[in-house]
mmCIF file of C-alpha atoms in Angstrom:
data_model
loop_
_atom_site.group_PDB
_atom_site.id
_atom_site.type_symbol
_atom_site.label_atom_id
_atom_site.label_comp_id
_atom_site.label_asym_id
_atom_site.label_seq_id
_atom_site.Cartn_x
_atom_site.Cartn_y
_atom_site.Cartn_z
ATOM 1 C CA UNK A 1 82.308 25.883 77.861
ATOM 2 C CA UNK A 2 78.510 25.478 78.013
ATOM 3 C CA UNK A 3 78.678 25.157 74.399
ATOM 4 C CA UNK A 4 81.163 22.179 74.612
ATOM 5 C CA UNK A 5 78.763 20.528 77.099
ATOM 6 C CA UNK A 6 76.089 20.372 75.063
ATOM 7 C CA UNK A 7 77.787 18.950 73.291
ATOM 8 C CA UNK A 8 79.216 16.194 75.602
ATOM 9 C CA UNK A 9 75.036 15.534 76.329
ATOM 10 C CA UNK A 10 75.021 15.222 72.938
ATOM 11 C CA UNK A 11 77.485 12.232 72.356
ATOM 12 C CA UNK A 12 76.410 10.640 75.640
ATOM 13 C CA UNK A 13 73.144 9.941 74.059
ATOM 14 C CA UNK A 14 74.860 7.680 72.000
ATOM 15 C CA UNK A 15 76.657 5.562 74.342
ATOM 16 C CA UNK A 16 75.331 2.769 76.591
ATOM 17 C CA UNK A 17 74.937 3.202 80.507
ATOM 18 C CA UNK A 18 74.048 6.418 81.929
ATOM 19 C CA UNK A 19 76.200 9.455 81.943
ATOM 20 C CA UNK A 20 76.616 12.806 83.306
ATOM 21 C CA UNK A 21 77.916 15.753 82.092
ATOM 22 C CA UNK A 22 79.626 18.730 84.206
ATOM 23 C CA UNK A 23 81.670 21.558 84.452
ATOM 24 C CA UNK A 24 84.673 21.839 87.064
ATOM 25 C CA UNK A 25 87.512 23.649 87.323
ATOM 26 C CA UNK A 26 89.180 21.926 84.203
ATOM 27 C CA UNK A 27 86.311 22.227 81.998
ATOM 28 C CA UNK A 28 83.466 20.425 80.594
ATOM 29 C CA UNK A 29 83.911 16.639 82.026
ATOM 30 C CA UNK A 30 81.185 13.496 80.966
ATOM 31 C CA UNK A 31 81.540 10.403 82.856
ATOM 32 C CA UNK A 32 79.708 7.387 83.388
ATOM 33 C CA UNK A 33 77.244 7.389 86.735
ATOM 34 C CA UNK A 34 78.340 4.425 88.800
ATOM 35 C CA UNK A 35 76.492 4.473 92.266
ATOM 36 C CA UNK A 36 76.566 1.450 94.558
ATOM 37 C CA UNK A 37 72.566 0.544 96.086
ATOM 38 C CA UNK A 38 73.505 2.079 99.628
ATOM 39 C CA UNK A 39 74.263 5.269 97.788
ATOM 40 C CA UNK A 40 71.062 5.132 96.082
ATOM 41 C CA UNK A 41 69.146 4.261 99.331
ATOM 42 C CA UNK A 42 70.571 7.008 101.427
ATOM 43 C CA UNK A 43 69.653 9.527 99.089
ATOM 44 C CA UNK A 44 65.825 7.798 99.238
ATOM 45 C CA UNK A 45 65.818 8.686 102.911
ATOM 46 C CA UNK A 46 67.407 11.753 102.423
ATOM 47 C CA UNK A 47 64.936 13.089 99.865
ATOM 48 C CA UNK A 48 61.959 11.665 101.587
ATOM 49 C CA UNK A 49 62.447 13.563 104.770
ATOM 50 C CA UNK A 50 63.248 16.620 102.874
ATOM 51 C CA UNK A 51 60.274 15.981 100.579
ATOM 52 C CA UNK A 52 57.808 15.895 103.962
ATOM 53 C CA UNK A 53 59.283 19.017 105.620
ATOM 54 C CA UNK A 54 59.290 21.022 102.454
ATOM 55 C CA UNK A 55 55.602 20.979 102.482
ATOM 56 C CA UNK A 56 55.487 23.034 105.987
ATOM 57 C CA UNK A 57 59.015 24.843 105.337
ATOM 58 C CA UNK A 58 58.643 25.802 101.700
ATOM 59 C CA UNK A 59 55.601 24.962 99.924
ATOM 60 C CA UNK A 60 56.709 24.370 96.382
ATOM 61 C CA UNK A 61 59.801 22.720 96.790
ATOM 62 C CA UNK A 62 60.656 19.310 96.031
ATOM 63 C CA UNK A 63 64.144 17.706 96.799
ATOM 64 C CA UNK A 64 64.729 16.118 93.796
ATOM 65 C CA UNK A 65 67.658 13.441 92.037
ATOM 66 C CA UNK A 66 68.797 15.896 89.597
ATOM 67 C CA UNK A 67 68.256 18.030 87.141
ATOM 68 C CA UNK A 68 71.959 20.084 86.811
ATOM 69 C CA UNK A 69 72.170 22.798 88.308
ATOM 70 C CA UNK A 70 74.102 25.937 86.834
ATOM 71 C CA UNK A 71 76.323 29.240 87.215
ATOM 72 C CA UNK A 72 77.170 30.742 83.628
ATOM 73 C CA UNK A 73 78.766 33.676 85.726
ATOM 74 C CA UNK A 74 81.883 31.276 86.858
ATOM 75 C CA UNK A 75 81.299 28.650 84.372
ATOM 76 C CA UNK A 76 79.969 25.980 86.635
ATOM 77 C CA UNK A 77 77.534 23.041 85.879
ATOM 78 C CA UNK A 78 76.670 20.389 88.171
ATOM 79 C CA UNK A 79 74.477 17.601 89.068
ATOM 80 C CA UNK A 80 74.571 16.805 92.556
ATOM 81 C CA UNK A 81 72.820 13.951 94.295
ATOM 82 C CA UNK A 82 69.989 15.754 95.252
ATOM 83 C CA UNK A 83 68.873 19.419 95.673
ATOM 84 C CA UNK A 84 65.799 21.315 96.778
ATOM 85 C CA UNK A 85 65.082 23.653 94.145
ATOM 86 C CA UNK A 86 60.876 24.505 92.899
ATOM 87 C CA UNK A 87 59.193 21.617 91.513
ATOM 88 C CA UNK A 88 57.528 24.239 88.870
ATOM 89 C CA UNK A 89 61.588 24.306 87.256
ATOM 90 C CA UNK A 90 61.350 20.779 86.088
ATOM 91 C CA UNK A 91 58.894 21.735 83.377
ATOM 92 C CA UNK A 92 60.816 24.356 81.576
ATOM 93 C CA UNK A 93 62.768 23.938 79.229
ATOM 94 C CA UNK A 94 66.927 23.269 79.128
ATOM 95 C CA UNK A 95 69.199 21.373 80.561
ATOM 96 C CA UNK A 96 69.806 22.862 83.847
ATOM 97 C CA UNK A 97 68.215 24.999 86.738
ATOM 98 C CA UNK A 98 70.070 28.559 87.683
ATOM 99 C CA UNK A 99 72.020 28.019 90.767
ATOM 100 C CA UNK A 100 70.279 30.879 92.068
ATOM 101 C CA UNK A 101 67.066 28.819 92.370
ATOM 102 C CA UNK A 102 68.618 25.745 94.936
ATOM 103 C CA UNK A 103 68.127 26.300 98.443
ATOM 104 C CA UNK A 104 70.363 22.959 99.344
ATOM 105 C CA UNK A 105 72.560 20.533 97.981
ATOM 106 C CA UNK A 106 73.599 16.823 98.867
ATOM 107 C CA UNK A 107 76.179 14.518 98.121
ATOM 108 C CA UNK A 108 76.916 10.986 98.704
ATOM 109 C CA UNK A 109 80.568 10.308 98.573
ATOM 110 C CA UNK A 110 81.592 7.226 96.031
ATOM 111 C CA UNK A 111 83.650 4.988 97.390
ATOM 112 C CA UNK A 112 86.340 5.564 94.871
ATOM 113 C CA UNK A 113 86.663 9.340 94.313
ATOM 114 C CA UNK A 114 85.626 10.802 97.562
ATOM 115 C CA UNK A 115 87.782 14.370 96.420
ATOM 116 C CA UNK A 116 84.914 15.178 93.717
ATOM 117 C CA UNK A 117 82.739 15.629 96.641
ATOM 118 C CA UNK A 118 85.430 17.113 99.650
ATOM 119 C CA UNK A 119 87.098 19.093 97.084
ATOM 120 C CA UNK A 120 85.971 20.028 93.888
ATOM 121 C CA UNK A 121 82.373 20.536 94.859
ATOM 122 C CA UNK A 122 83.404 21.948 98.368
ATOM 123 C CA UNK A 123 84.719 24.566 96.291
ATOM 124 C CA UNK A 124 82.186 25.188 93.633
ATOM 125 C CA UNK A 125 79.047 25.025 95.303
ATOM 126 C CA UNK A 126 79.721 28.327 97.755
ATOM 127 C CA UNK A 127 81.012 29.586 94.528
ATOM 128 C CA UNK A 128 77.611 29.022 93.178
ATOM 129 C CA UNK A 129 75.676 30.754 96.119
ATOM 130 C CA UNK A 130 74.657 27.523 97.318
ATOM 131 C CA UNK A 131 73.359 28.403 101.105
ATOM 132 C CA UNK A 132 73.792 24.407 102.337
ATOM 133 C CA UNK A 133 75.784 21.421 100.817
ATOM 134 C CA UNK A 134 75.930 18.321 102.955
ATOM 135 C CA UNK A 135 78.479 15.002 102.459
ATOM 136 C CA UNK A 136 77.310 11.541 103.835
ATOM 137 C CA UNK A 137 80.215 9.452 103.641
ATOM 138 C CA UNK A 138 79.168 5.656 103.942
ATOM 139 C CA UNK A 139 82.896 4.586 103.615
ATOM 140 C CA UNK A 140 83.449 6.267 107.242
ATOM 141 C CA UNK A 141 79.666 6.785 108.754
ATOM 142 C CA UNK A 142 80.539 10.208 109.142
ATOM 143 C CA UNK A 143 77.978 13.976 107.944
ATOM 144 C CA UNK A 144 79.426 17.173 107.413
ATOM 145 C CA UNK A 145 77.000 20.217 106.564
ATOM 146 C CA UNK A 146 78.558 23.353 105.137
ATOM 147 C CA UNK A 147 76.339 26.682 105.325
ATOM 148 C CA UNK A 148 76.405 30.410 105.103
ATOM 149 C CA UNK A 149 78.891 31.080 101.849
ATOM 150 C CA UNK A 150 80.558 34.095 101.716
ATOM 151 C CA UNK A 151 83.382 35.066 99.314
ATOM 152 C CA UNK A 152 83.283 31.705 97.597
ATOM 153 C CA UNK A 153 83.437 29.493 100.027
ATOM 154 C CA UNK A 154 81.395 27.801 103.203
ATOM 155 C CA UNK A 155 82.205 29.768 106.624
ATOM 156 C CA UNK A 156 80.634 27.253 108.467
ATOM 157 C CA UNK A 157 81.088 23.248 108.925
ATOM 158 C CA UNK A 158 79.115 20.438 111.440
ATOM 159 C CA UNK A 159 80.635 17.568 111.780
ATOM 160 C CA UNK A 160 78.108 14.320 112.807
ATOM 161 C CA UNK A 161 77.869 10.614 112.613
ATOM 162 C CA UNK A 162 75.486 8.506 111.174
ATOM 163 C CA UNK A 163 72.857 8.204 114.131
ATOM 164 C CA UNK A 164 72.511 11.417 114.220
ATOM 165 C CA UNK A 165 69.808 13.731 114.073
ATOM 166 C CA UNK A 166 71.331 16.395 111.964
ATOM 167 C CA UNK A 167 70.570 19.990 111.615
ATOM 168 C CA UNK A 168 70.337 21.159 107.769
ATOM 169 C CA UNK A 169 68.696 24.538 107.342
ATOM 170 C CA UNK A 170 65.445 24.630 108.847
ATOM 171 C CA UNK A 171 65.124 20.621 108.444
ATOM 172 C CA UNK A 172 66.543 17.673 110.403
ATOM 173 C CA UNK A 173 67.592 14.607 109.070
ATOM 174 C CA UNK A 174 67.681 11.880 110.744
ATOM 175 C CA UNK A 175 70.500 9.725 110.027
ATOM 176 C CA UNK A 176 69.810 6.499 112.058
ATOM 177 C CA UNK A 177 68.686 3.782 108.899
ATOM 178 C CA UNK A 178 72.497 5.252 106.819
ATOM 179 C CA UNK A 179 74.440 2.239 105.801
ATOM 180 C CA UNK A 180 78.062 2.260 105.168
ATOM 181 C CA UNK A 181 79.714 0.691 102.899
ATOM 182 C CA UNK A 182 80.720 -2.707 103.257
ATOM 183 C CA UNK A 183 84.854 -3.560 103.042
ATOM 184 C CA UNK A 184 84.906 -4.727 99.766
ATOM 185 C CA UNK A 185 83.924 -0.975 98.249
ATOM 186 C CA UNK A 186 86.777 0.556 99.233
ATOM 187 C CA UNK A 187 88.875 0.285 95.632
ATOM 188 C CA UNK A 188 87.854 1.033 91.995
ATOM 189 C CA UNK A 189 86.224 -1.136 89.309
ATOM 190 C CA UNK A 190 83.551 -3.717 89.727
ATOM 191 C CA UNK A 191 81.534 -4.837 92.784
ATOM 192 C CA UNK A 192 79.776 -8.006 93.043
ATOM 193 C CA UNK A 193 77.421 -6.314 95.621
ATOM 194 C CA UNK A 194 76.576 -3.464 93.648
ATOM 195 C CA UNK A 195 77.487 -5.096 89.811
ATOM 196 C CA UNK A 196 78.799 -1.177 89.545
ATOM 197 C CA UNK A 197 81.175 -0.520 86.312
ATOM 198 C CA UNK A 198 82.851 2.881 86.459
ATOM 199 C CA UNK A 199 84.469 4.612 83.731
ATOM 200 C CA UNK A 200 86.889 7.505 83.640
ATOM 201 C CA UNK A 201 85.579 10.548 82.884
ATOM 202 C CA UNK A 202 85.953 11.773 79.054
ATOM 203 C CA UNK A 203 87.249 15.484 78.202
ATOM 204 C CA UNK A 204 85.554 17.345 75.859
ATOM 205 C CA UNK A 205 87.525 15.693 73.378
ATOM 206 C CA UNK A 206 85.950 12.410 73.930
ATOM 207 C CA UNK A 207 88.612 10.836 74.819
ATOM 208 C CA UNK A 208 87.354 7.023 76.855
ATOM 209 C CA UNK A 209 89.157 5.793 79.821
ATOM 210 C CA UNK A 210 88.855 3.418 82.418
ATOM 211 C CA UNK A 211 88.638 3.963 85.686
ATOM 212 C CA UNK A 212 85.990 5.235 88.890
ATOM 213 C CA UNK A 213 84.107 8.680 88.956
#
């Protein structure tokens, strides 16, 4: 499977926009990255406040918008949001960073296929070894964190509300600048707000389609 998402990355470099390739539970999966300007500027804060208590908390970690991350074990690839892995990993070489390098991942949930982020990745990431996965939902103003994985999946889930001051690891985030979503992002397609154009993810037979991610 990693095989056949190279090379996905490979024919995405041809096509126009900006796309992303994974692995899930049905295989290698490219779609096009579609992310509304609130989903954007939540993961600013987010990585900001991360960024500034990773210098006390772990000295050499950034929170960072990418790279993938990866599990060859259980044939998992993913690029979440943001993650706090060592800044030194972004000079290597490859594609993605071994899963057993993140400390944290976060997701913002898109307004048209929240389940990626409730379900697939709810599953994968304690799969992974991941220690801490949080989902901001702007559609509903609501936080969850998941922690301490065991057996392939989180143990443990906080529920909070944008406002909050919320408890992730040894760092708090503080919640009170989130903005949801405003009414007209709850369907698919285009947004005048956002000028977002989705696409449906392609199988590793390239296959186009046309809906959200």
């Amino acid at each position: 499977m990693r095989a056949i998402a190279a090379d996905l990355g490979a024919y995405a470099e041809r096509l126009e926009g900006a796309w992303s390739v994974e692995i899930g539970p049905s295989g290698p999966v490219l779609a096009m990255t579609c992310r509304p300007k609130r989903h954007e500027g939540t993961i600013r804060r987010i990585r900001n406040q991360l960024d500034a208590q990773l210098l006390r908390t772990h000295p050499g970690y950034i929170c960072a918008n990418g790279p993938e991350i990866e599990h060859p074990a259980i044939g998992r690839m993913r690029l979440p949001d943001a993650v706090v892995i060592p800044e030194a990993v972004l000079d290597e070489e490859g594609l993605a960073v071994d899963a057993t390098q993140v400390l944290a991942t976060v997701e913002i949930v898109s307004p048209s296929n929240p389940g990626n982020d409730y379900d697939e990745k709810l599953a994968d990431y304690p799969a992974m070894g991941i220690p801490l996965y949080m989902i901001v939902d702007p559609r509903t103003g609501t936080i969850e964190v998941h922690s301490d994985p065991c057996k392939g999946r989180y143990t443990r889930k906080e529920p909070y509300i944008f406002g909050d001051s919320v408890p992730f690891g040894p760092w708090t985030v503080e919640t009170s600048e989130f903005r949801r979503y405003g009414k007209d992002m709850g369907g698919a397609g285009a947004s005048a707000e956002t000028g977002k154009i989705c696409a449906e993810p392609i199988d590793s037979g390239h296959r186009e389609g046309t809906s959200s991610q």
